Short mmCIF file of C-alpha atoms and ligand atoms in Angstrom, two decimals:
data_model
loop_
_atom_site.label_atom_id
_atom_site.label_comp_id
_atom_site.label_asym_id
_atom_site.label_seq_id
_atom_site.Cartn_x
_atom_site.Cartn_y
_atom_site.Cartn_z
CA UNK J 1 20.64 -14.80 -4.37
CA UNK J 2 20.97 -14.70 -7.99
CA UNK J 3 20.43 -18.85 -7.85
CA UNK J 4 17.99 -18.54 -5.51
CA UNK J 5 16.19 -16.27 -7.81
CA UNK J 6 16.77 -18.56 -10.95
CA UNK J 7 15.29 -21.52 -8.88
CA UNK J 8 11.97 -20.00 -7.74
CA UNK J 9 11.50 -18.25 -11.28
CA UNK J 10 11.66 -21.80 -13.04
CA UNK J 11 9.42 -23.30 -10.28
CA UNK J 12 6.93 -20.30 -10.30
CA UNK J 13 6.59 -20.74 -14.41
CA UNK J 14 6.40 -23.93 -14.82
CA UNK J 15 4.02 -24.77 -11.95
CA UNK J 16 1.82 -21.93 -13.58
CA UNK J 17 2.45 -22.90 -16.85
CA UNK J 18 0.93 -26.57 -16.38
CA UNK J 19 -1.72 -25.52 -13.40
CA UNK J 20 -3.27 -22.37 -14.66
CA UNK J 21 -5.87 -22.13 -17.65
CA UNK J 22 -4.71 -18.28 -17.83
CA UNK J 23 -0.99 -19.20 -17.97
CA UNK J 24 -1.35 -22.16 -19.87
CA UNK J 25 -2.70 -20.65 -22.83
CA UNK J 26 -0.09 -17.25 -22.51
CA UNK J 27 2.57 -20.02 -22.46
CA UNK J 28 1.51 -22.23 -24.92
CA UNK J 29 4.24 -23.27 -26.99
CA UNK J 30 6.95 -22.11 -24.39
CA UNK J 31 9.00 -25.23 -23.87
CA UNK J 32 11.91 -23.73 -21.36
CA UNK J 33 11.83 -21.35 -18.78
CA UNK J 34 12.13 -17.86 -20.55
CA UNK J 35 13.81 -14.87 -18.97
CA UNK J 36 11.03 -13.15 -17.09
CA UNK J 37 11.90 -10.28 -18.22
CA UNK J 38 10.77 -11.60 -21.92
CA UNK J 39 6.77 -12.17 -20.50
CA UNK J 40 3.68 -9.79 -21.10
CA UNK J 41 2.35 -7.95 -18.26
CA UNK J 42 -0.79 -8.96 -16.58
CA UNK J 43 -3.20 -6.58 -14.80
CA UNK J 44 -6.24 -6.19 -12.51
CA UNK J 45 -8.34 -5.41 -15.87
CA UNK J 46 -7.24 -9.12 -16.86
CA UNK J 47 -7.26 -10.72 -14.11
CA UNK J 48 -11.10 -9.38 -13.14
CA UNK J 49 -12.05 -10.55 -16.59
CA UNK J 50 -10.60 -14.18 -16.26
CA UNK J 51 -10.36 -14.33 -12.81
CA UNK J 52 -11.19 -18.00 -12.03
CA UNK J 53 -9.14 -19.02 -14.74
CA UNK J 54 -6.08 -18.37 -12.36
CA UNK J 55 -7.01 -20.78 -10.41
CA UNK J 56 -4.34 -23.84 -10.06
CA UNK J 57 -6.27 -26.15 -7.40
CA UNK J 58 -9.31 -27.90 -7.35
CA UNK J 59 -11.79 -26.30 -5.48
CA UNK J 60 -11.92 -28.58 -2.84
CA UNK J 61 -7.77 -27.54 -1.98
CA UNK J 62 -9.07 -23.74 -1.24
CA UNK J 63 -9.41 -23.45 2.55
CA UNK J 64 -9.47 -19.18 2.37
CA UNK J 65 -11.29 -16.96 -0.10
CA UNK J 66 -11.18 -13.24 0.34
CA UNK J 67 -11.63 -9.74 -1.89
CA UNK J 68 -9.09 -7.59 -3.12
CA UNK J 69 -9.99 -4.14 -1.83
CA UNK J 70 -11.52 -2.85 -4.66
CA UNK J 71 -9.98 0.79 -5.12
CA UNK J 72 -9.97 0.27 -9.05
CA UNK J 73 -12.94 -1.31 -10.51
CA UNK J 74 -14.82 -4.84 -9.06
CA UNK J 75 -12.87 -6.52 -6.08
CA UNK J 76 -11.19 -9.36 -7.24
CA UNK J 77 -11.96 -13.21 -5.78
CA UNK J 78 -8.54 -14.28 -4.68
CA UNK J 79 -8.46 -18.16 -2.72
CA UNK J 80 -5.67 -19.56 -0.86
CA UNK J 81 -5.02 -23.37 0.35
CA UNK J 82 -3.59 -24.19 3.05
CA UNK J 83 0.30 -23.87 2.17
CA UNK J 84 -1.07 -20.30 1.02
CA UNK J 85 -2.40 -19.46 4.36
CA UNK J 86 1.06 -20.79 5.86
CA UNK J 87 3.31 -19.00 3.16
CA UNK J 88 1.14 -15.67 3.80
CA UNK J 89 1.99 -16.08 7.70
CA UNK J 90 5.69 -16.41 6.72
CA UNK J 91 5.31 -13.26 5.18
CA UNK J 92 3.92 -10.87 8.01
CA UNK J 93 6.21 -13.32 10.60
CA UNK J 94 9.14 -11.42 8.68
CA UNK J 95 7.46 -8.32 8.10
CA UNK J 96 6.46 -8.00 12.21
CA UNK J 97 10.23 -9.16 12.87
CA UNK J 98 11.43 -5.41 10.54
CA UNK J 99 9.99 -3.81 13.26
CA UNK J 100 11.58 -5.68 16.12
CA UNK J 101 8.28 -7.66 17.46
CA UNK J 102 9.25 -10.84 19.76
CA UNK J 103 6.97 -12.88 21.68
CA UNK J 104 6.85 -10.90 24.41
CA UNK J 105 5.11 -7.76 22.55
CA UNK J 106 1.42 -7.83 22.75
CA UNK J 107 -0.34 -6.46 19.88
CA UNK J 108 -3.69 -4.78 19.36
CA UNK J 109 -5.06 -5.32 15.88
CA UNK J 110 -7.50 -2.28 14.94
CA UNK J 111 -7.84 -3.91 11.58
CA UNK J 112 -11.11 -5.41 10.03
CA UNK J 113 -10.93 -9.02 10.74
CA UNK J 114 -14.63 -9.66 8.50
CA UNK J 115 -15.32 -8.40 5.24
CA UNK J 116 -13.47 -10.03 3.25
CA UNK J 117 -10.69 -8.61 3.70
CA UNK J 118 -7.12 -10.45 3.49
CA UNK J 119 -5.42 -7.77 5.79
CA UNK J 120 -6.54 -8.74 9.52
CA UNK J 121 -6.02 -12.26 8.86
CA UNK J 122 -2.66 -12.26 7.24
CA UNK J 123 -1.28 -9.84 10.62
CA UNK J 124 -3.17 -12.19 13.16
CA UNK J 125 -1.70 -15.66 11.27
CA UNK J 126 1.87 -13.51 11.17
CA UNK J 127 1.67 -12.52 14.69
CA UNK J 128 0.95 -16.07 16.23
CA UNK J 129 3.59 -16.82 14.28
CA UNK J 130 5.61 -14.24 16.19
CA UNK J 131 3.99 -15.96 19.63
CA UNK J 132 2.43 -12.39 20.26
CA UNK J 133 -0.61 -11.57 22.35
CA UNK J 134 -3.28 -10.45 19.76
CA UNK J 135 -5.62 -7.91 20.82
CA UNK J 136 -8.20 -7.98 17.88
CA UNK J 137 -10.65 -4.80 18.63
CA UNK J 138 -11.17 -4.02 14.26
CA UNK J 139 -11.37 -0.50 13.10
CA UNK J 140 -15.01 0.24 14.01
CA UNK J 141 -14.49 1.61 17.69
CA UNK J 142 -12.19 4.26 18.91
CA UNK J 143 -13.37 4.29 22.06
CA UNK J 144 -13.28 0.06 22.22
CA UNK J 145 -9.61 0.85 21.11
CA UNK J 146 -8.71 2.53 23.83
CA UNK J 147 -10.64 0.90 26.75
CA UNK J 148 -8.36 -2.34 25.37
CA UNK J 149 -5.12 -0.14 25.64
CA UNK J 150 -5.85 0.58 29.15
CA UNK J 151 -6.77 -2.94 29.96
CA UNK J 152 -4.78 -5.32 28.11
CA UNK J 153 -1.65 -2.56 27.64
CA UNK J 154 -0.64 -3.18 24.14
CA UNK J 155 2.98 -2.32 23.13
CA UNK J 156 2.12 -2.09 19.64
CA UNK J 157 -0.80 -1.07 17.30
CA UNK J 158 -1.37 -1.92 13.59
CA UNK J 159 -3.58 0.31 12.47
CA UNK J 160 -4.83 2.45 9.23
CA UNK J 161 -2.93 6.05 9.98
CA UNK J 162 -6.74 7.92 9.61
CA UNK J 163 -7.79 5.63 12.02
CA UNK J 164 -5.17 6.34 14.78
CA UNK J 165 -5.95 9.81 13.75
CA UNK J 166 -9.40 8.93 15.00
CA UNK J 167 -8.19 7.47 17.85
CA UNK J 168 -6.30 10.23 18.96
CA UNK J 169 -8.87 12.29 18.46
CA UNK J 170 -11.36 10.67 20.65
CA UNK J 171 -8.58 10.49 23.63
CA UNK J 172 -8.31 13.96 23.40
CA UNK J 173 -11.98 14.42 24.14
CA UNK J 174 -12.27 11.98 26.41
CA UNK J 175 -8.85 13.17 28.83
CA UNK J 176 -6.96 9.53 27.55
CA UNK J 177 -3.66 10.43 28.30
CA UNK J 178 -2.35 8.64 24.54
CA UNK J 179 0.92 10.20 24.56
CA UNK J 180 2.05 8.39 28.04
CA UNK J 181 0.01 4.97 26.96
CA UNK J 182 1.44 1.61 26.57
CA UNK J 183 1.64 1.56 22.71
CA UNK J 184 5.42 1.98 22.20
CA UNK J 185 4.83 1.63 17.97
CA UNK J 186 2.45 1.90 15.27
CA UNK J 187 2.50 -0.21 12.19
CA UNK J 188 0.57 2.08 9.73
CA UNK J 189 -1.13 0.19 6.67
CA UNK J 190 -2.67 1.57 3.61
CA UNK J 191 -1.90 5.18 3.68
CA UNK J 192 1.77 6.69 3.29
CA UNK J 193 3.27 8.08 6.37
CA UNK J 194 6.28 9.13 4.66
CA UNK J 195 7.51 11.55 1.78
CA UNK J 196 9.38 10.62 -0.76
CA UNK J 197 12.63 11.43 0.81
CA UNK J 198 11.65 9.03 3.16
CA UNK J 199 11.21 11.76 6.20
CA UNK J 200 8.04 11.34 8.20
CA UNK J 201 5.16 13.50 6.44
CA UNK J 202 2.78 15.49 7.75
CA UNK J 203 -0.10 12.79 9.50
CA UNK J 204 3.20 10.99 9.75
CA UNK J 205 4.01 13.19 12.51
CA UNK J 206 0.69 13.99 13.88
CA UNK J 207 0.90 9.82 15.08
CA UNK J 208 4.11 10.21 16.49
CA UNK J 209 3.19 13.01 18.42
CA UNK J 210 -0.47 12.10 19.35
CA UNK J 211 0.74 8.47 20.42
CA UNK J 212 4.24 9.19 21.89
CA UNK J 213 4.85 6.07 19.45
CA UNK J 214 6.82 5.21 16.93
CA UNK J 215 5.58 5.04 13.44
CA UNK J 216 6.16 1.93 10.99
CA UNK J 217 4.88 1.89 7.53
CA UNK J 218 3.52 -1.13 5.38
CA UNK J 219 2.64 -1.74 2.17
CA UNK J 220 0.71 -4.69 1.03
CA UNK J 221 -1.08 -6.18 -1.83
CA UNK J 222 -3.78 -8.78 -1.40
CA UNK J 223 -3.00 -10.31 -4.88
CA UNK J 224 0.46 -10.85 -4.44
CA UNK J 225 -0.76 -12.49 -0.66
CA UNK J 226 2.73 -10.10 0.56
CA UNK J 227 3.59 -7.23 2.68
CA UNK J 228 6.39 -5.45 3.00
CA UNK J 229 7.46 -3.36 6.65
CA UNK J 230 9.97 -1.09 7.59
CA UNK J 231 12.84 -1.90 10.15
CA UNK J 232 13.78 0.89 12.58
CA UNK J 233 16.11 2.77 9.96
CA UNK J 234 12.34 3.68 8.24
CA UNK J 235 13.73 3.40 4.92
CA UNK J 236 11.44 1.72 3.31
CA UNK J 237 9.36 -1.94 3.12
CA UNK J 238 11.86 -4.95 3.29
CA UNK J 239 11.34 -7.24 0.13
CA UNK J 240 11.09 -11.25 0.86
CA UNK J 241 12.50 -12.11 -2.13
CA UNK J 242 11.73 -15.67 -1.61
CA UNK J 243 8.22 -15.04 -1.78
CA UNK J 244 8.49 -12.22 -4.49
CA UNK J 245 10.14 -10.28 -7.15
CA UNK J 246 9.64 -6.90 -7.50
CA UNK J 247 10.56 -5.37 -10.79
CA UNK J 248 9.79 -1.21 -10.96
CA UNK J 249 8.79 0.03 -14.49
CA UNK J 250 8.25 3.22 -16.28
CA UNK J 251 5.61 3.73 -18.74
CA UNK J 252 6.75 1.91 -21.48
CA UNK J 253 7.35 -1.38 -19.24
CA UNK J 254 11.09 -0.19 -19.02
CA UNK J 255 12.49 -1.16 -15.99
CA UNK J 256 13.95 2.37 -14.28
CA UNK J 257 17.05 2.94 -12.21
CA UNK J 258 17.01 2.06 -8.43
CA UNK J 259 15.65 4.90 -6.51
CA UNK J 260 13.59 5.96 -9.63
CA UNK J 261 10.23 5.89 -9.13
CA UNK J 262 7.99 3.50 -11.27
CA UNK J 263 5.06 0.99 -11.63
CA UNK J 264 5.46 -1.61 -8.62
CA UNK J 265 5.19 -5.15 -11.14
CA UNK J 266 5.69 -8.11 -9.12
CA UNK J 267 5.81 -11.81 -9.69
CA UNK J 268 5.07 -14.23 -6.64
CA UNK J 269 7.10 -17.44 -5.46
CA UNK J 270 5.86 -20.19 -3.20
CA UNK J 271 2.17 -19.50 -3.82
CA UNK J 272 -0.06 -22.70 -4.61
CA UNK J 273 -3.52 -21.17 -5.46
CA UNK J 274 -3.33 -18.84 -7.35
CA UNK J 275 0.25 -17.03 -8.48
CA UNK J 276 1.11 -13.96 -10.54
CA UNK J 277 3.59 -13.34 -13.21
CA UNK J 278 4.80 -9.96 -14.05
CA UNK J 279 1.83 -8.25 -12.12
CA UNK J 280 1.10 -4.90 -12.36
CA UNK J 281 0.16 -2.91 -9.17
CA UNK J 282 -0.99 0.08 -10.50
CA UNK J 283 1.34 1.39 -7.31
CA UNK J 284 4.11 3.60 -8.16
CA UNK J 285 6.83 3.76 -5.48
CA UNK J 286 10.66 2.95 -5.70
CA UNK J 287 13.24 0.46 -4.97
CA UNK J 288 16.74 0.89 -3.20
CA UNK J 289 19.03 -1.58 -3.84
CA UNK J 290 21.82 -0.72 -1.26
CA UNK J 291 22.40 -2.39 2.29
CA UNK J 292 20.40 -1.09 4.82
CA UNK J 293 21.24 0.10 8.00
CA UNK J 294 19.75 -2.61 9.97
CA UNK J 295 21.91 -5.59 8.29
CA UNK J 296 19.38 -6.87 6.10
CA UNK J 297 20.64 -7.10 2.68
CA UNK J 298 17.05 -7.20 0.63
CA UNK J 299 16.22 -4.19 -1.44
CA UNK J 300 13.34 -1.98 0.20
CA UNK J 301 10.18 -0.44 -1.40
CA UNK J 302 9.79 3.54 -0.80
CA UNK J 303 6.89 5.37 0.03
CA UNK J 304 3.78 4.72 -2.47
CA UNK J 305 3.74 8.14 -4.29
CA UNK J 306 0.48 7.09 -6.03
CA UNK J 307 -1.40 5.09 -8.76
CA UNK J 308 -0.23 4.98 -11.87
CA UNK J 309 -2.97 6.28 -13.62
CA UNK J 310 -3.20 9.00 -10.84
CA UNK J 311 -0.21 10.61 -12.92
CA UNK J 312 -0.26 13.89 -13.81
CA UNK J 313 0.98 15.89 -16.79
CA UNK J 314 2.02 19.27 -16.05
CA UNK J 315 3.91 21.89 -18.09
CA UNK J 316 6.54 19.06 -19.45
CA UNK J 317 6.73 17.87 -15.57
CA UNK J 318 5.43 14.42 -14.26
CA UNK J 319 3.86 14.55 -10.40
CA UNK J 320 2.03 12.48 -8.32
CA UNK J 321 -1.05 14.52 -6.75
CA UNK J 322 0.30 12.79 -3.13
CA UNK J 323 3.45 15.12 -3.70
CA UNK J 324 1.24 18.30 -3.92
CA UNK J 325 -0.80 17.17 -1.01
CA UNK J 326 2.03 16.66 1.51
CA UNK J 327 3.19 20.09 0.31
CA UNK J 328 -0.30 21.80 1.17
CA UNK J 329 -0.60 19.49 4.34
CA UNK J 330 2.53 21.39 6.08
CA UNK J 331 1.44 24.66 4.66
CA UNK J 332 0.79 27.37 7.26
CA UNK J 333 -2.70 28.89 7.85
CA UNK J 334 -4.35 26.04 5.20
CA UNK J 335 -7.55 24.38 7.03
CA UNK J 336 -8.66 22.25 4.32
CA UNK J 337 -7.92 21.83 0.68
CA UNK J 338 -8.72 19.89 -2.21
CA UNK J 339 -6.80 19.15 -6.19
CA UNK J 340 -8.81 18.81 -9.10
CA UNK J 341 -7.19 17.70 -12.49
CA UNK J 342 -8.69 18.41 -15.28
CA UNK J 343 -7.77 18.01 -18.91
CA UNK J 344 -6.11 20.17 -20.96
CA UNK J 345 -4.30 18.88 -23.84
CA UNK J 346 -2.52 15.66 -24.77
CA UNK J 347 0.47 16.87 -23.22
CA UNK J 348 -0.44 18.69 -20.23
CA UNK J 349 -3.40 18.62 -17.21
CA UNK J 350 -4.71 21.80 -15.87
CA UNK J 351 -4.23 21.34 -11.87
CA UNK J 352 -6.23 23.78 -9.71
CA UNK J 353 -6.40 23.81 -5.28
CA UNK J 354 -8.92 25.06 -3.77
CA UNK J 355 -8.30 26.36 -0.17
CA UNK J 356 -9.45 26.95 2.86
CA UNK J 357 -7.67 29.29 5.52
CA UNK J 358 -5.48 32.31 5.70
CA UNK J 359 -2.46 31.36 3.64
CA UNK J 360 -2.07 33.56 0.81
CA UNK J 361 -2.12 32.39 -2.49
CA UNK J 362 1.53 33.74 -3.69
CA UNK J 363 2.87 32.17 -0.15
CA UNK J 364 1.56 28.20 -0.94
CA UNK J 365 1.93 28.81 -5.07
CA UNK J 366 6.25 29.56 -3.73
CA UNK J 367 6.14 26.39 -1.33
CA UNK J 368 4.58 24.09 -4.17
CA UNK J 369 7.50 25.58 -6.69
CA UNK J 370 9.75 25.38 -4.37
CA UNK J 371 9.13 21.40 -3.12
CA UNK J 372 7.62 19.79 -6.52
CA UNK J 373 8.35 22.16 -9.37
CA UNK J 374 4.77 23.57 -10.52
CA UNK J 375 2.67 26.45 -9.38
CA UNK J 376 -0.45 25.62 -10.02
CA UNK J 377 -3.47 27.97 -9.76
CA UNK J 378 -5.09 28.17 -6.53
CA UNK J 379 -7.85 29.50 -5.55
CA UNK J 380 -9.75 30.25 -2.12
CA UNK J 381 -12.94 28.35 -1.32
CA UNK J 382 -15.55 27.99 1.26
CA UNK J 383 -14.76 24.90 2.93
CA UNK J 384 -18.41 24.15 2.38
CA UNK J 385 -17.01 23.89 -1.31
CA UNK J 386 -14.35 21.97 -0.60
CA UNK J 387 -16.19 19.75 2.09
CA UNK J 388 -18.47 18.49 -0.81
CA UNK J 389 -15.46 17.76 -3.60
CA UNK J 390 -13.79 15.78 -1.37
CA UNK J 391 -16.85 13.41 0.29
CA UNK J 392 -19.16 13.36 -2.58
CA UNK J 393 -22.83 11.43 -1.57
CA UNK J 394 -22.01 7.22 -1.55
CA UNK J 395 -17.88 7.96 -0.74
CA UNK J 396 -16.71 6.91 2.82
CA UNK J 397 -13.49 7.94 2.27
CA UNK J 398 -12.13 11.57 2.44
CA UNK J 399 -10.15 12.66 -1.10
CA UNK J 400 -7.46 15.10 -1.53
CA UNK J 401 -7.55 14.68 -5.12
CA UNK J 402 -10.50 15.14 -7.70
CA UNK J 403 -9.99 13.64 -10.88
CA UNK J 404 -12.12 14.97 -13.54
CA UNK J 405 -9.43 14.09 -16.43
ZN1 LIG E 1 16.33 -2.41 7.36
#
C-alpha cells in the first residue's frame, strides 16, 4: 500500500503541477515530488476565488459540469471528462459493493438527478456499474416513492435520512404497510445516522424501524468526485485509497491520532479535470485505522460530527453542536428544540436550548453532562419560538443549531 501510495502521490503532483494554473504557480520552483505532508492547505474560500484556474483540460475534454452543494458560501463549478465520469463510477461501484449490492438488487434512487447536483449521477453511473435495476423517482414525491416500491419492488433505497423520514410519514397516513415492503436497506446520504460511538442515533433508528430496513450511511464530497459507504459491520465509510488520501487534522493542521476526531483534508488520485491537493473539507469526523470486520483492510471514516467552523468553545471543553443534538433528540418528553451559540469571550461560547415539551430542565441539563460534558442553560419555549429559529423566512432546511457567534 505504502508503494501504491508513493506512486499515485508522484502522479497526482506532477500531473497538477504541469496542468493546473493554480498548482503551477503554488509549485513553482518545486523540482521533485515533495512529501505531501510538506504542501499548504487549499480550501473552498480558494478554490471559489480561483476556481477555473483548477482546471487541467481544455474545455472541449469536459463532458460533465455540476455544483458543489453550496452549504458554505457560492457553489463551486466543478467539470469532469470522461475518465472522470468513469473514475467517479468506480467509486460508488465500490461504495454500493460495502453494502453487499449485486446485480440482482434493484435500486430506487430518491435522489435529485437535475440541479446540478453531482450526487444522483455519480449513484446511477455506480449502480450500472453494479448491473442494478435503477429506479430513479428524485426526492420531490413521497407518494411517487412509494407507488414505485409497490410496483417495481425495490430491495434497496438511497435516500437523504429526512426524506425517508418523509416517506414514512406519508405511508403512515396513507395505510402503506413500509415496515413489511420490499426495501430490505437504506443507503442514507448527507445527514449522520450514527453517533459518534458509531451506534445508530436517534432518526437513525426511527428508519430502521419505520422501513423494517437496514440503515447504511455515506459520506461524500462533490469536490473530491468520492464517496465513502459502510459495509454491514456499520463502522464507518470505507476509504478507496486509490482514488484518495484522507489525512485528519486538528486546528493547527496537525495531523491527530486515529480515532481522534479532526478536519477531513483529502487529496485525490486518478482524477483528470480537475484534482485536489491537501483539501480541506470543512468536515470533521475520524479515521480508524484497524481491520474491519468485513475483511477489508482500508481505514474507514466515522460519523461527520460537524463543520469545522461549527466548533464550539465551552468552559475549556471542545463540542460539536451535532453531539448536543443527538443528546436532546433521545431525551424524554422533548417535542422540539433548538441551540443557539452565542459569543462570549475569546475562550468560551455561551450555548443556550430552548425547549419544547415536558422534560424538566434539571432532567435534560444531567443527560447533556452526563453524555457530552457541559450543562448548558436551557430554557422552555413556545414551539412557536422555536418553530421560527430553526426555519427562518428564505431557509428550506430545518436547523438544530443557531449560530449567532
Ligand atoms: Zn467493512
Amino acid at each position: 500500500m505504502t508503494t501504491t501510495f508513493a506512486k499515485l502521490w508522484a502522479e497526482t503532483f506532477r500531473y497538477a503541477a504541469e496542468r493546473s494554473p493554480f498548482y503551477c504557480e503554488l509549485f513553482r520552483g518545486v523540482s521533485s515530488v515533495p512529501p505531501l505532508q510538506q504542501l499548504p492547505l487549499t480550501d473552498k474560500q480558494i478554490v471559489s476565488g480561483r476556481n477555473l484556474d483548477f482546471l487541467c483540460v481544455p474545455r472541449e475534454r469536459v463532458v460533465e459540469i455540476v455544483t458543489t452543494s453550496g452549504t458554505t458560501g457560492q457553489p463551486l463549478l466543478w467539470m469532469l471528462t470522461e475518465a472522470d465520469l468513469h473514475r467517479l463510477a468506480q467509486n460508488e461501484r465500490l461504495s454500493f459493493e460495502c453494502v453487499g449490492l449485486t446485480a440482482r438488487a434493484t435500486v430506487l434512487v430518491a435522489v435529485a438527478m437535475d440541479r446540478c447536483f453531482m450526487a444522483g449521477l455519480a449513484y446511477w453511473l455506480g449502480l450500472r456499474e453494479l448491473g442494478c435495476a435503477v429506479v430513479r423517482t428524485g426526492a420531490a414525491s413521497p407518494l411517487l416513492v412509494l407507488e414505485m416500491i409497490s410496483r417495481a419492488q425495490p430491495t434497496v433505497i438511497v435516500a437523504v435520512p429526512s426524506f425517508l423520514r418523509v416517506i414514512a410519514e406519508k405511508a403512515r397516513e396513507t395505510g402503506f404497510d413500509l415496515s413489511n415492503c420490499s426495501v430490505k436497506k437504506a443507503v442514507c446520504i448527507g445527514e449522520p445516522v450514527r453517533g459518534q460511538a458509531l451506534s445508530l442515533n436517534a432518526p437513525g433508528r426511527v428508519i430502521e424501524t419505520a422501513w423494517g430496513a437496514r440503515v447504511y450511511s455515506t459520506y461524500g464530497v462533490t469536490e473530491l468526485s468520492n464517496s465513502l459507504c459502510e459495509c454491514d459491520a456499520g463502522a464507518g465509510g470505507h476509504l478507496h485509497h486509490e482514488q484518495l488520501h484522507i489525512e485528519i487534522l486538528d486546528d493547527n493542521g496537525r495531523p491527530v491520532a486515529g480515532g481522534e476526531i479532526g478536519e477531513i483534508v483529502a487529496t485525490t488520485f486518478g482524477v483528470e479535470a480537475m484534482p485536489l491537493i491537501r483539501y480541506r473539507t470543512g468536515d470533521c469526523a475520524a479515521l480508524f485505522h484497524a481491520a474491519c470486520p468485513c475483511g477489508r483492510a482500508t481505514p474507514r471514516l466515522g460519523p461527520i460530527v460537524g463543520r469545522k467552523n461549527q466548533k464550539l468553545k465551552f468552559k475549556g471543553t471542545s463540542l460539536f453542536p451535532s453531539m448536543l443534538v443527538s443528546v436532546l433528540e433521545e431525551a424524554q418528553g422533548v417535542e422540539a428544540f433548538v441551540i443557539i451559540a452565542r459569543s462570549e469571550s475569546e475562550l468560551s461560547d455561551s450555548v443556550e436550548v430552548l425547549v419544547h415539551g415536558d422534560a424538566p430542565e434539571s432532567v435534560l441539563r444531567e443527560a447533556l453532562q452526563a453524555r457530552v460534558k457541559i450543562a448548558p442553560r436551557i430554557r422552555h419555549a413556545p414551539l412557536s419560538e422555536i418553530e421560527a429559529l430553526q426555519m427562518p423566512p428564505q431557509t428550506r432546511k430545518r436547523r438544530m443549531f443557531v449560530d449567532l457567534r
